[in-house]
Each structure stands twice: as C-alpha cells, then as structure tokens.
C-alpha cells in the first residue's frame, strides 16, 4: 500500500503533510503536491495532517489512477521537505469540484 495525493490538493497546496513525513517522499508542483509511491513507507502520518483531505490510501476506489499520476509528477518535480504557506486562495478552492481540469499545472514548484 502507498498513499496518494488527489485533486483536492490542487489550488490549495497545504504543506502540513511535508513536515511529518519521515522519508521525504513529497514532491512539489506549482499548485499541488504528490507522493512518490515507491518512496512512501505507508506509515500514514501525513493523511490526518492534510486540511483538504487530499491524501488517501491507494486502496480506496479511484486511487489507482492517482498512483500513476503521483508517480509521473514525483519524477519531474523537486522534493519538498519543509512546510510553506498554502496558496493565497487555498480556502476559497478547498472542496471545489473539477480542480484537475480547471487549475492543474504541470510546472514544478520551487
């Protein structure tokens, strides 16, 4: 099992999860984070830290597509190991539907 970040993170990018990860398996895009599925040790400490409920175990329905999404972008984006401020409109976008189609950026964070 591994954990994934889904589209609930897009346009919010809370980074509370990064601080608790013991293996530094989070990677930063311009407007979201992903988890490298081969680096995740399945400890689960990140899941309750996410205010947007964007971190889920890969055993949940629809998670399989997100495992590959997370793998792809974790190989393109830089690792993130320190908490940063969330995006300016995070609270406005928290819980919004259709964020992948509306806001996702393939650009790396930094």
PDB file of N, CA and C in Angstrom:
ATOM      1  N   UNK A   1       0.845  -1.187   0.000  1.00  0.00           N
ATOM      2  CA  UNK A   1       0.000   0.000   0.000  1.00  0.00           C
ATOM      3  C   UNK A   1       0.886   1.245   0.000  1.00  0.00           C
ATOM      4  N   UNK A   2       0.366   2.283  -0.573  1.00  0.00           N
ATOM      5  CA  UNK A   2       1.009   3.594  -0.536  1.00  0.00           C
ATOM      6  C   UNK A   2      -0.083   4.642  -0.357  1.00  0.00           C
ATOM      7  N   UNK A   3       0.325   5.846  -0.141  1.00  0.00           N
ATOM      8  CA  UNK A   3      -0.617   6.956  -0.065  1.00  0.00           C
ATOM      9  C   UNK A   3      -0.467   7.801  -1.321  1.00  0.00           C
ATOM     10  N   UNK A   4      -1.530   8.465  -1.696  1.00  0.00           N
ATOM     11  CA  UNK A   4      -1.533   9.317  -2.885  1.00  0.00           C
ATOM     12  C   UNK A   4      -2.092  10.684  -2.521  1.00  0.00           C
ATOM     13  N   UNK A   5      -1.774  11.650  -3.353  1.00  0.00           N
ATOM     14  CA  UNK A   5      -2.383  12.975  -3.257  1.00  0.00           C
ATOM     15  C   UNK A   5      -3.319  13.081  -4.450  1.00  0.00           C
ATOM     16  N   UNK A   6      -4.560  13.479  -4.219  1.00  0.00           N
ATOM     17  CA  UNK A   6      -5.517  13.607  -5.317  1.00  0.00           C
ATOM     18  C   UNK A   6      -5.793  15.079  -5.643  1.00  0.00           C
ATOM     19  N   UNK A   7      -6.761  15.308  -6.498  1.00  0.00           N
ATOM     20  CA  UNK A   7      -7.035  16.660  -6.997  1.00  0.00           C
ATOM     21  C   UNK A   7      -7.555  17.635  -5.946  1.00  0.00           C
ATOM     22  N   UNK A   8      -7.876  17.167  -4.762  1.00  0.00           N
ATOM     23  CA  UNK A   8      -8.298  18.092  -3.709  1.00  0.00           C
ATOM     24  C   UNK A   8      -7.164  19.033  -3.301  1.00  0.00           C
ATOM     25  N   UNK A   9      -5.928  18.640  -3.598  1.00  0.00           N
ATOM     26  CA  UNK A   9      -4.760  19.449  -3.262  1.00  0.00           C
ATOM     27  C   UNK A   9      -4.574  20.626  -4.233  1.00  0.00           C
ATOM     28  N   UNK A  10      -5.036  20.458  -5.455  1.00  0.00           N
ATOM     29  CA  UNK A  10      -4.825  21.466  -6.496  1.00  0.00           C
ATOM     30  C   UNK A  10      -5.433  22.806  -6.086  1.00  0.00           C
ATOM     31  N   UNK A  11      -4.669  23.854  -6.278  1.00  0.00           N
ATOM     32  CA  UNK A  11      -5.053  25.238  -5.974  1.00  0.00           C
ATOM     33  C   UNK A  11      -5.115  25.526  -4.471  1.00  0.00           C
ATOM     34  N   UNK A  12      -4.749  24.555  -3.651  1.00  0.00           N
ATOM     35  CA  UNK A  12      -4.649  24.769  -2.202  1.00  0.00           C
ATOM     36  C   UNK A  12      -3.190  24.630  -1.773  1.00  0.00           C
ATOM     37  N   UNK A  13      -2.624  23.469  -2.032  1.00  0.00           N
ATOM     38  CA  UNK A  13      -1.234  23.130  -1.722  1.00  0.00           C
ATOM     39  C   UNK A  13      -0.856  23.439  -0.279  1.00  0.00           C
ATOM     40  N   UNK A  14      -1.639  22.853   0.636  1.00  0.00           N
ATOM     41  CA  UNK A  14      -1.242  22.888   2.041  1.00  0.00           C
ATOM     42  C   UNK A  14      -0.019  21.976   2.177  1.00  0.00           C
ATOM     43  N   UNK A  15       0.931  22.350   2.985  1.00  0.00           N
ATOM     44  CA  UNK A  15       2.147  21.551   3.100  1.00  0.00           C
ATOM     45  C   UNK A  15       2.377  21.017   4.523  1.00  0.00           C
ATOM     46  N   UNK A  16       1.337  20.948   5.306  1.00  0.00           N
ATOM     47  CA  UNK A  16       1.434  20.408   6.664  1.00  0.00           C
ATOM     48  C   UNK A  16       1.973  18.974   6.638  1.00  0.00           C
ATOM     49  N   UNK A  17       1.613  18.226   5.615  1.00  0.00           N
ATOM     50  CA  UNK A  17       1.999  16.829   5.459  1.00  0.00           C
ATOM     51  C   UNK A  17       3.513  16.649   5.329  1.00  0.00           C
ATOM     52  N   UNK A  18       4.165  17.596   4.723  1.00  0.00           N
ATOM     53  CA  UNK A  18       5.593  17.519   4.443  1.00  0.00           C
ATOM     54  C   UNK A  18       6.406  17.440   5.739  1.00  0.00           C
ATOM     55  N   UNK A  19       5.986  18.187   6.727  1.00  0.00           N
ATOM     56  CA  UNK A  19       6.728  18.236   7.997  1.00  0.00           C
ATOM     57  C   UNK A  19       6.736  16.908   8.746  1.00  0.00           C
ATOM     58  N   UNK A  20       5.702  16.118   8.591  1.00  0.00           N
ATOM     59  CA  UNK A  20       5.609  14.871   9.354  1.00  0.00           C
ATOM     60  C   UNK A  20       6.130  13.654   8.598  1.00  0.00           C
ATOM     61  N   UNK A  21       6.398  13.783   7.326  1.00  0.00           N
ATOM     62  CA  UNK A  21       6.847  12.640   6.514  1.00  0.00           C
ATOM     63  C   UNK A  21       8.266  12.217   6.922  1.00  0.00           C
ATOM     64  N   UNK A  22       8.433  10.974   7.389  1.00  0.00           N
ATOM     65  CA  UNK A  22       9.757  10.537   7.829  1.00  0.00           C
ATOM     66  C   UNK A  22      10.722  10.194   6.696  1.00  0.00           C
ATOM     67  N   UNK A  23      10.222  10.071   5.472  1.00  0.00           N
ATOM     68  CA  UNK A  23      11.092   9.672   4.350  1.00  0.00           C
ATOM     69  C   UNK A  23      11.168  10.710   3.236  1.00  0.00           C
ATOM     70  N   UNK A  24      10.601  11.888   3.424  1.00  0.00           N
ATOM     71  CA  UNK A  24      10.685  12.967   2.437  1.00  0.00           C
ATOM     72  C   UNK A  24      10.266  12.510   1.035  1.00  0.00           C
ATOM     73  N   UNK A  25       9.064  11.949   0.935  1.00  0.00           N
ATOM     74  CA  UNK A  25       8.591  11.434  -0.359  1.00  0.00           C
ATOM     75  C   UNK A  25       7.564  12.354  -1.027  1.00  0.00           C
ATOM     76  N   UNK A  26       7.466  13.612  -0.575  1.00  0.00           N
ATOM     77  CA  UNK A  26       6.571  14.584  -1.207  1.00  0.00           C
ATOM     78  C   UNK A  26       7.340  15.398  -2.237  1.00  0.00           C
ATOM     79  N   UNK A  27       6.673  15.692  -3.333  1.00  0.00           N
ATOM     80  CA  UNK A  27       7.260  16.472  -4.421  1.00  0.00           C
ATOM     81  C   UNK A  27       6.320  17.619  -4.740  1.00  0.00           C
ATOM     82  N   UNK A  28       6.914  18.765  -5.111  1.00  0.00           N
ATOM     83  CA  UNK A  28       6.145  19.998  -5.227  1.00  0.00           C
ATOM     84  C   UNK A  28       5.971  20.464  -6.662  1.00  0.00           C
ATOM     85  N   UNK A  29       4.699  20.590  -7.047  1.00  0.00           N
ATOM     86  CA  UNK A  29       4.354  21.230  -8.300  1.00  0.00           C
ATOM     87  C   UNK A  29       3.983  22.676  -8.031  1.00  0.00           C
ATOM     88  N   UNK A  30       3.708  23.393  -9.082  1.00  0.00           N
ATOM     89  CA  UNK A  30       3.346  24.803  -8.947  1.00  0.00           C
ATOM     90  C   UNK A  30       2.130  24.998  -8.048  1.00  0.00           C
ATOM     91  N   UNK A  31       1.123  24.098  -8.175  1.00  0.00           N
ATOM     92  CA  UNK A  31      -0.086  24.304  -7.368  1.00  0.00           C
ATOM     93  C   UNK A  31      -0.617  23.057  -6.670  1.00  0.00           C
ATOM     94  N   UNK A  32       0.244  22.055  -6.487  1.00  0.00           N
ATOM     95  CA  UNK A  32      -0.136  20.869  -5.711  1.00  0.00           C
ATOM     96  C   UNK A  32       1.107  20.082  -5.323  1.00  0.00           C
ATOM     97  N   UNK A  33       0.914  19.100  -4.475  1.00  0.00           N
ATOM     98  CA  UNK A  33       1.972  18.168  -4.088  1.00  0.00           C
ATOM     99  C   UNK A  33       1.614  16.772  -4.583  1.00  0.00           C
ATOM    100  N   UNK A  34       2.612  15.908  -4.690  1.00  0.00           N
ATOM    101  CA  UNK A  34       2.388  14.489  -4.963  1.00  0.00           C
ATOM    102  C   UNK A  34       3.314  13.679  -4.061  1.00  0.00           C
ATOM    103  N   UNK A  35       3.014  12.384  -3.947  1.00  0.00           N
ATOM    104  CA  UNK A  35       3.815  11.446  -3.168  1.00  0.00           C
ATOM    105  C   UNK A  35       4.422  10.443  -4.134  1.00  0.00           C
ATOM    106  N   UNK A  36       5.723  10.186  -3.999  1.00  0.00           N
ATOM    107  CA  UNK A  36       6.342   9.153  -4.830  1.00  0.00           C
ATOM    108  C   UNK A  36       5.938   7.797  -4.248  1.00  0.00           C
ATOM    109  N   UNK A  37       5.175   6.991  -5.009  1.00  0.00           N
ATOM    110  CA  UNK A  37       4.646   5.743  -4.452  1.00  0.00           C
ATOM    111  C   UNK A  37       5.715   4.711  -4.091  1.00  0.00           C
ATOM    112  N   UNK A  38       6.882   4.776  -4.709  1.00  0.00           N
ATOM    113  CA  UNK A  38       7.943   3.818  -4.385  1.00  0.00           C
ATOM    114  C   UNK A  38       8.753   4.242  -3.163  1.00  0.00           C
ATOM    115  N   UNK A  39       8.634   5.502  -2.772  1.00  0.00           N
ATOM    116  CA  UNK A  39       9.360   6.003  -1.608  1.00  0.00           C
ATOM    117  C   UNK A  39       8.502   6.012  -0.345  1.00  0.00           C
ATOM    118  N   UNK A  40       7.207   6.078  -0.515  1.00  0.00           N
ATOM    119  CA  UNK A  40       6.276   6.093   0.615  1.00  0.00           C
ATOM    120  C   UNK A  40       6.393   4.775   1.384  1.00  0.00           C
ATOM    121  N   UNK A  41       6.504   4.870   2.712  1.00  0.00           N
ATOM    122  CA  UNK A  41       6.621   3.667   3.543  1.00  0.00           C
ATOM    123  C   UNK A  41       5.292   3.285   4.200  1.00  0.00           C
ATOM    124  N   UNK A  42       4.218   3.891   3.737  1.00  0.00           N
ATOM    125  CA  UNK A  42       2.866   3.533   4.177  1.00  0.00           C
ATOM    126  C   UNK A  42       2.615   3.766   5.666  1.00  0.00           C
ATOM    127  N   UNK A  43       3.301   4.736   6.234  1.00  0.00           N
ATOM    128  CA  UNK A  43       3.133   4.982   7.673  1.00  0.00           C
ATOM    129  C   UNK A  43       1.816   5.690   7.979  1.00  0.00           C
ATOM    130  N   UNK A  44       1.322   6.493   7.039  1.00  0.00           N
ATOM    131  CA  UNK A  44       0.035   7.156   7.215  1.00  0.00           C
ATOM    132  C   UNK A  44       0.033   8.407   8.059  1.00  0.00           C
ATOM    133  N   UNK A  45       1.179   8.865   8.533  1.00  0.00           N
ATOM    134  CA  UNK A  45       1.177  10.049   9.395  1.00  0.00           C
ATOM    135  C   UNK A  45       0.778  11.314   8.642  1.00  0.00           C
ATOM    136  N   UNK A  46       0.927  11.329   7.339  1.00  0.00           N
ATOM    137  CA  UNK A  46       0.585  12.512   6.548  1.00  0.00           C
ATOM    138  C   UNK A  46      -0.921  12.691   6.364  1.00  0.00           C
ATOM    139  N   UNK A  47      -1.650  11.603   6.293  1.00  0.00           N
ATOM    140  CA  UNK A  47      -3.078  11.660   5.956  1.00  0.00           C
ATOM    141  C   UNK A  47      -3.882  12.588   6.873  1.00  0.00           C
ATOM    142  N   UNK A  48      -3.784  12.471   8.188  1.00  0.00           N
ATOM    143  CA  UNK A  48      -4.590  13.363   9.039  1.00  0.00           C
ATOM    144  C   UNK A  48      -4.100  14.811   9.067  1.00  0.00           C
ATOM    145  N   UNK A  49      -2.914  15.069   8.548  1.00  0.00           N
ATOM    146  CA  UNK A  49      -2.361  16.424   8.554  1.00  0.00           C
ATOM    147  C   UNK A  49      -2.921  17.308   7.439  1.00  0.00           C
ATOM    148  N   UNK A  50      -3.532  16.704   6.426  1.00  0.00           N
ATOM    149  CA  UNK A  50      -3.998  17.462   5.263  1.00  0.00           C
ATOM    150  C   UNK A  50      -5.354  18.121   5.520  1.00  0.00           C
ATOM    151  N   UNK A  51      -5.393  19.464   5.578  1.00  0.00           N
ATOM    152  CA  UNK A  51      -6.669  20.157   5.808  1.00  0.00           C
ATOM    153  C   UNK A  51      -7.681  19.956   4.684  1.00  0.00           C
ATOM    154  N   UNK A  52      -7.202  19.648   3.473  1.00  0.00           N
ATOM    155  CA  UNK A  52      -8.101  19.484   2.325  1.00  0.00           C
ATOM    156  C   UNK A  52      -8.542  18.034   2.121  1.00  0.00           C
ATOM    157  N   UNK A  53      -8.080  17.117   2.972  1.00  0.00           N
ATOM    158  CA  UNK A  53      -8.398  15.688   2.840  1.00  0.00           C
ATOM    159  C   UNK A  53      -7.983  15.150   1.469  1.00  0.00           C
ATOM    160  N   UNK A  54      -6.817  15.595   0.982  1.00  0.00           N
ATOM    161  CA  UNK A  54      -6.328  15.207  -0.340  1.00  0.00           C
ATOM    162  C   UNK A  54      -5.417  13.997  -0.313  1.00  0.00           C
ATOM    163  N   UNK A  55      -5.024  13.532   0.850  1.00  0.00           N
ATOM    164  CA  UNK A  55      -4.132  12.376   0.955  1.00  0.00           C
ATOM    165  C   UNK A  55      -4.966  11.168   1.337  1.00  0.00           C
ATOM    166  N   UNK A  56      -4.900  10.137   0.501  1.00  0.00           N
ATOM    167  CA  UNK A  56      -5.723   8.952   0.692  1.00  0.00           C
ATOM    168  C   UNK A  56      -4.878   7.693   0.460  1.00  0.00           C
ATOM    169  N   UNK A  57      -5.247   6.564   1.083  1.00  0.00           N
ATOM    170  CA  UNK A  57      -4.544   5.309   0.799  1.00  0.00           C
ATOM    171  C   UNK A  57      -4.896   4.818  -0.608  1.00  0.00           C
ATOM    172  N   UNK A  58      -3.986   4.100  -1.221  1.00  0.00           N
ATOM    173  CA  UNK A  58      -4.228   3.632  -2.587  1.00  0.00           C
ATOM    174  C   UNK A  58      -5.241   2.495  -2.664  1.00  0.00           C
ATOM    175  N   UNK A  59      -5.758   2.081  -1.542  1.00  0.00           N
ATOM    176  CA  UNK A  59      -6.766   1.019  -1.518  1.00  0.00           C
ATOM    177  C   UNK A  59      -8.182   1.549  -1.738  1.00  0.00           C
ATOM    178  N   UNK A  60      -8.337   2.847  -1.754  1.00  0.00           N
ATOM    179  CA  UNK A  60      -9.670   3.431  -1.943  1.00  0.00           C
ATOM    180  C   UNK A  60     -10.066   3.427  -3.419  1.00  0.00           C
ATOM    181  N   UNK A  61     -11.376   3.427  -3.697  1.00  0.00           N
ATOM    182  CA  UNK A  61     -11.828   3.490  -5.085  1.00  0.00           C
ATOM    183  C   UNK A  61     -11.253   4.725  -5.792  1.00  0.00           C
ATOM    184  N   UNK A  62     -10.924   4.586  -7.035  1.00  0.00           N
ATOM    185  CA  UNK A  62     -10.373   5.654  -7.890  1.00  0.00           C
ATOM    186  C   UNK A  62      -8.939   6.026  -7.546  1.00  0.00           C
ATOM    187  N   UNK A  63      -8.330   5.362  -6.581  1.00  0.00           N
ATOM    188  CA  UNK A  63      -6.958   5.710  -6.194  1.00  0.00           C
ATOM    189  C   UNK A  63      -5.932   5.224  -7.213  1.00  0.00           C
ATOM    190  N   UNK A  64      -6.220   4.155  -7.948  1.00  0.00           N
ATOM    191  CA  UNK A  64      -5.239   3.591  -8.889  1.00  0.00           C
ATOM    192  C   UNK A  64      -4.765   4.634  -9.901  1.00  0.00           C
ATOM    193  N   UNK A  65      -5.680   5.423 -10.443  1.00  0.00           N
ATOM    194  CA  UNK A  65      -5.289   6.459 -11.404  1.00  0.00           C
ATOM    195  C   UNK A  65      -4.380   7.500 -10.757  1.00  0.00           C
ATOM    196  N   UNK A  66      -4.583   7.749  -9.468  1.00  0.00           N
ATOM    197  CA  UNK A  66      -3.781   8.743  -8.768  1.00  0.00           C
ATOM    198  C   UNK A  66      -2.384   8.218  -8.422  1.00  0.00           C
ATOM    199  N   UNK A  67      -2.235   6.892  -8.281  1.00  0.00           N
ATOM    200  CA  UNK A  67      -0.907   6.328  -8.039  1.00  0.00           C
ATOM    201  C   UNK A  67      -0.005   6.663  -9.223  1.00  0.00           C
ATOM    202  N   UNK A  68      -0.491   6.445 -10.425  1.00  0.00           N
ATOM    203  CA  UNK A  68       0.319   6.731 -11.614  1.00  0.00           C
ATOM    204  C   UNK A  68       0.535   8.224 -11.811  1.00  0.00           C
ATOM    205  N   UNK A  69      -0.468   9.022 -11.509  1.00  0.00           N
ATOM    206  CA  UNK A  69      -0.347  10.476 -11.572  1.00  0.00           C
ATOM    207  C   UNK A  69       0.753  10.941 -10.617  1.00  0.00           C
ATOM    208  N   UNK A  70       0.705  10.450  -9.369  1.00  0.00           N
ATOM    209  CA  UNK A  70       1.707  10.818  -8.373  1.00  0.00           C
ATOM    210  C   UNK A  70       3.090  10.356  -8.794  1.00  0.00           C
ATOM    211  N   UNK A  71       3.193   9.152  -9.352  1.00  0.00           N
ATOM    212  CA  UNK A  71       4.482   8.636  -9.811  1.00  0.00           C
ATOM    213  C   UNK A  71       5.064   9.540 -10.902  1.00  0.00           C
ATOM    214  N   UNK A  72       4.240   9.866 -11.887  1.00  0.00           N
ATOM    215  CA  UNK A  72       4.701  10.682 -13.012  1.00  0.00           C
ATOM    216  C   UNK A  72       5.280  12.018 -12.540  1.00  0.00           C
ATOM    217  N   UNK A  73       4.521  12.728 -11.723  1.00  0.00           N
ATOM    218  CA  UNK A  73       4.954  14.068 -11.345  1.00  0.00           C
ATOM    219  C   UNK A  73       6.028  14.063 -10.252  1.00  0.00           C
ATOM    220  N   UNK A  74       6.099  13.024  -9.445  1.00  0.00           N
ATOM    221  CA  UNK A  74       7.171  12.951  -8.447  1.00  0.00           C
ATOM    222  C   UNK A  74       8.520  12.730  -9.128  1.00  0.00           C
ATOM    223  N   UNK A  75       8.506  12.226 -10.344  1.00  0.00           N
ATOM    224  CA  UNK A  75       9.747  12.043 -11.093  1.00  0.00           C
ATOM    225  C   UNK A  75      10.138  13.298 -11.877  1.00  0.00           C
ATOM    226  N   UNK A  76       9.241  14.274 -11.938  1.00  0.00           N
ATOM    227  CA  UNK A  76       9.501  15.517 -12.671  1.00  0.00           C
ATOM    228  C   UNK A  76       9.705  16.724 -11.750  1.00  0.00           C
ATOM    229  N   UNK A  77       9.092  16.697 -10.578  1.00  0.00           N
ATOM    230  CA  UNK A  77       9.098  17.844  -9.681  1.00  0.00           C
ATOM    231  C   UNK A  77      10.142  17.702  -8.577  1.00  0.00           C
ATOM    232  N   UNK A  78      10.545  18.812  -7.948  1.00  0.00           N
ATOM    233  CA  UNK A  78      11.522  18.749  -6.860  1.00  0.00           C
ATOM    234  C   UNK A  78      10.902  18.257  -5.546  1.00  0.00           C
ATOM    235  N   UNK A  79      11.731  17.616  -4.756  1.00  0.00           N
ATOM    236  CA  UNK A  79      11.296  17.173  -3.436  1.00  0.00           C
ATOM    237  C   UNK A  79      11.045  18.410  -2.566  1.00  0.00           C
ATOM    238  N   UNK A  80      10.091  18.288  -1.661  1.00  0.00           N
ATOM    239  CA  UNK A  80       9.807  19.360  -0.706  1.00  0.00           C
ATOM    240  C   UNK A  80       9.921  18.750   0.691  1.00  0.00           C
ATOM    241  N   UNK A  81      10.702  19.398   1.556  1.00  0.00           N
ATOM    242  CA  UNK A  81      10.927  18.841   2.894  1.00  0.00           C
ATOM    243  C   UNK A  81      10.576  19.806   4.021  1.00  0.00           C
ATOM    244  N   UNK A  82      10.198  21.026   3.663  1.00  0.00           N
ATOM    245  CA  UNK A  82       9.824  22.000   4.687  1.00  0.00           C
ATOM    246  C   UNK A  82       8.461  22.601   4.372  1.00  0.00           C
ATOM    247  N   UNK A  83       7.709  22.848   5.411  1.00  0.00           N
ATOM    248  CA  UNK A  83       6.386  23.447   5.262  1.00  0.00           C
ATOM    249  C   UNK A  83       6.507  24.862   4.700  1.00  0.00           C
ATOM    250  N   UNK A  84       5.582  25.187   3.808  1.00  0.00           N
ATOM    251  CA  UNK A  84       5.471  26.528   3.228  1.00  0.00           C
ATOM    252  C   UNK A  84       4.037  27.003   3.430  1.00  0.00           C
ATOM    253  N   UNK A  85       3.803  28.271   3.174  1.00  0.00           N
ATOM    254  CA  UNK A  85       2.436  28.788   3.227  1.00  0.00           C
ATOM    255  C   UNK A  85       1.609  28.164   2.106  1.00  0.00           C
ATOM    256  N   UNK A  86       0.351  27.937   2.383  1.00  0.00           N
ATOM    257  CA  UNK A  86      -0.545  27.447   1.337  1.00  0.00           C
ATOM    258  C   UNK A  86      -0.721  28.525   0.276  1.00  0.00           C
ATOM    259  N   UNK A  87      -1.321  28.157  -0.839  1.00  0.00           N
ATOM    260  CA  UNK A  87      -1.563  29.129  -1.903  1.00  0.00           C
ATOM    261  C   UNK A  87      -2.531  30.207  -1.408  1.00  0.00           C
ATOM    262  N   UNK A  88      -2.431  31.423  -1.942  1.00  0.00           N
ATOM    263  CA  UNK A  88      -3.225  32.556  -1.427  1.00  0.00           C
ATOM    264  C   UNK A  88      -4.740  32.314  -1.399  1.00  0.00           C
ATOM    265  N   UNK A  89      -5.289  31.616  -2.389  1.00  0.00           N
ATOM    266  CA  UNK A  89      -6.733  31.372  -2.438  1.00  0.00           C
ATOM    267  C   UNK A  89      -7.108  29.970  -1.978  1.00  0.00           C
ATOM    268  N   UNK A  90      -6.272  29.345  -1.169  1.00  0.00           N
ATOM    269  CA  UNK A  90      -6.497  27.958  -0.748  1.00  0.00           C
ATOM    270  C   UNK A  90      -7.869  27.748  -0.121  1.00  0.00           C
ATOM    271  N   UNK A  91      -8.241  28.598   0.798  1.00  0.00           N
ATOM    272  CA  UNK A  91      -9.524  28.419   1.481  1.00  0.00           C
ATOM    273  C   UNK A  91     -10.693  28.548   0.509  1.00  0.00           C
ATOM    274  N   UNK A  92     -10.559  29.420  -0.472  1.00  0.00           N
ATOM    275  CA  UNK A  92     -11.610  29.607  -1.476  1.00  0.00           C
ATOM    276  C   UNK A  92     -11.790  28.341  -2.330  1.00  0.00           C
ATOM    277  N   UNK A  93     -10.684  27.664  -2.637  1.00  0.00           N
ATOM    278  CA  UNK A  93     -10.725  26.488  -3.513  1.00  0.00           C
ATOM    279  C   UNK A  93     -10.894  25.166  -2.765  1.00  0.00           C
ATOM    280  N   UNK A  94     -10.745  25.173  -1.453  1.00  0.00           N
ATOM    281  CA  UNK A  94     -10.868  23.949  -0.666  1.00  0.00           C
ATOM    282  C   UNK A  94     -12.265  23.364  -0.845  1.00  0.00           C
ATOM    283  N   UNK A  95     -12.323  22.119  -1.303  1.00  0.00           N
ATOM    284  CA  UNK A  95     -13.600  21.436  -1.507  1.00  0.00           C
ATOM    285  C   UNK A  95     -14.228  21.657  -2.869  1.00  0.00           C
ATOM    286  N   UNK A  96     -13.645  22.502  -3.687  1.00  0.00           N
ATOM    287  CA  UNK A  96     -14.180  22.779  -5.020  1.00  0.00           C
ATOM    288  C   UNK A  96     -14.061  21.536  -5.906  1.00  0.00           C
ATOM    289  N   UNK A  97     -15.030  21.308  -6.736  1.00  0.00           N
ATOM    290  CA  UNK A  97     -15.032  20.175  -7.675  1.00  0.00           C
ATOM    291  C   UNK A  97     -14.356  20.573  -8.984  1.00  0.00           C
ATOM    292  N   UNK A  98     -13.822  19.592  -9.706  1.00  0.00           N
ATOM    293  CA  UNK A  98     -13.274  19.815 -11.045  1.00  0.00           C
ATOM    294  C   UNK A  98     -11.965  20.579 -11.087  1.00  0.00           C
ATOM    295  N   UNK A  99     -11.187  20.515 -10.021  1.00  0.00           N
ATOM    296  CA  UNK A  99      -9.953  21.309  -9.974  1.00  0.00           C
ATOM    297  C   UNK A  99      -8.872  20.805 -10.929  1.00  0.00           C
ATOM    298  N   UNK A 100      -8.860  19.517 -11.232  1.00  0.00           N
ATOM    299  CA  UNK A 100      -7.860  18.993 -12.164  1.00  0.00           C
ATOM    300  C   UNK A 100      -8.004  19.654 -13.529  1.00  0.00           C
ATOM    301  N   UNK A 101      -9.206  19.728 -14.014  1.00  0.00           N
ATOM    302  CA  UNK A 101      -9.471  20.327 -15.327  1.00  0.00           C
ATOM    303  C   UNK A 101      -9.334  21.850 -15.314  1.00  0.00           C
ATOM    304  N   UNK A 102      -9.672  22.467 -14.213  1.00  0.00           N
ATOM    305  CA  UNK A 102      -9.668  23.929 -14.131  1.00  0.00           C
ATOM    306  C   UNK A 102      -8.294  24.542 -13.851  1.00  0.00           C
ATOM    307  N   UNK A 103      -7.528  23.912 -12.949  1.00  0.00           N
ATOM    308  CA  UNK A 103      -6.362  24.609 -12.407  1.00  0.00           C
ATOM    309  C   UNK A 103      -5.032  23.874 -12.481  1.00  0.00           C
ATOM    310  N   UNK A 104      -5.008  22.584 -12.751  1.00  0.00           N
ATOM    311  CA  UNK A 104      -3.761  21.834 -12.656  1.00  0.00           C
ATOM    312  C   UNK A 104      -2.674  22.393 -13.552  1.00  0.00           C
ATOM    313  N   UNK A 105      -1.477  22.496 -12.993  1.00  0.00           N
ATOM    314  CA  UNK A 105      -0.305  22.945 -13.735  1.00  0.00           C
ATOM    315  C   UNK A 105       0.778  21.866 -13.658  1.00  0.00           C
ATOM    316  N   UNK A 106       1.380  21.539 -14.790  1.00  0.00           N
ATOM    317  CA  UNK A 106       2.471  20.570 -14.816  1.00  0.00           C
ATOM    318  C   UNK A 106       3.793  21.191 -14.398  1.00  0.00           C
ATOM    319  N   UNK A 107       3.820  22.502 -14.202  1.00  0.00           N
ATOM    320  CA  UNK A 107       5.060  23.197 -13.851  1.00  0.00           C
ATOM    321  C   UNK A 107       5.536  22.764 -12.457  1.00  0.00           C
ATOM    322  N   UNK A 108       6.836  22.645 -12.282  1.00  0.00           N
ATOM    323  CA  UNK A 108       7.362  22.308 -10.961  1.00  0.00           C
ATOM    324  C   UNK A 108       7.218  23.464  -9.989  1.00  0.00           C
ATOM    325  N   UNK A 109       7.181  23.138  -8.722  1.00  0.00           N
ATOM    326  CA  UNK A 109       7.178  24.169  -7.684  1.00  0.00           C
ATOM    327  C   UNK A 109       8.600  24.594  -7.399  1.00  0.00           C
ATOM    328  N   UNK A 110       8.730  25.437  -6.414  1.00  0.00           N
ATOM    329  CA  UNK A 110      10.101  25.843  -6.105  1.00  0.00           C
ATOM    330  C   UNK A 110      10.173  26.870  -5.036  1.00  0.00           C
TER     331      UNK A 110
END
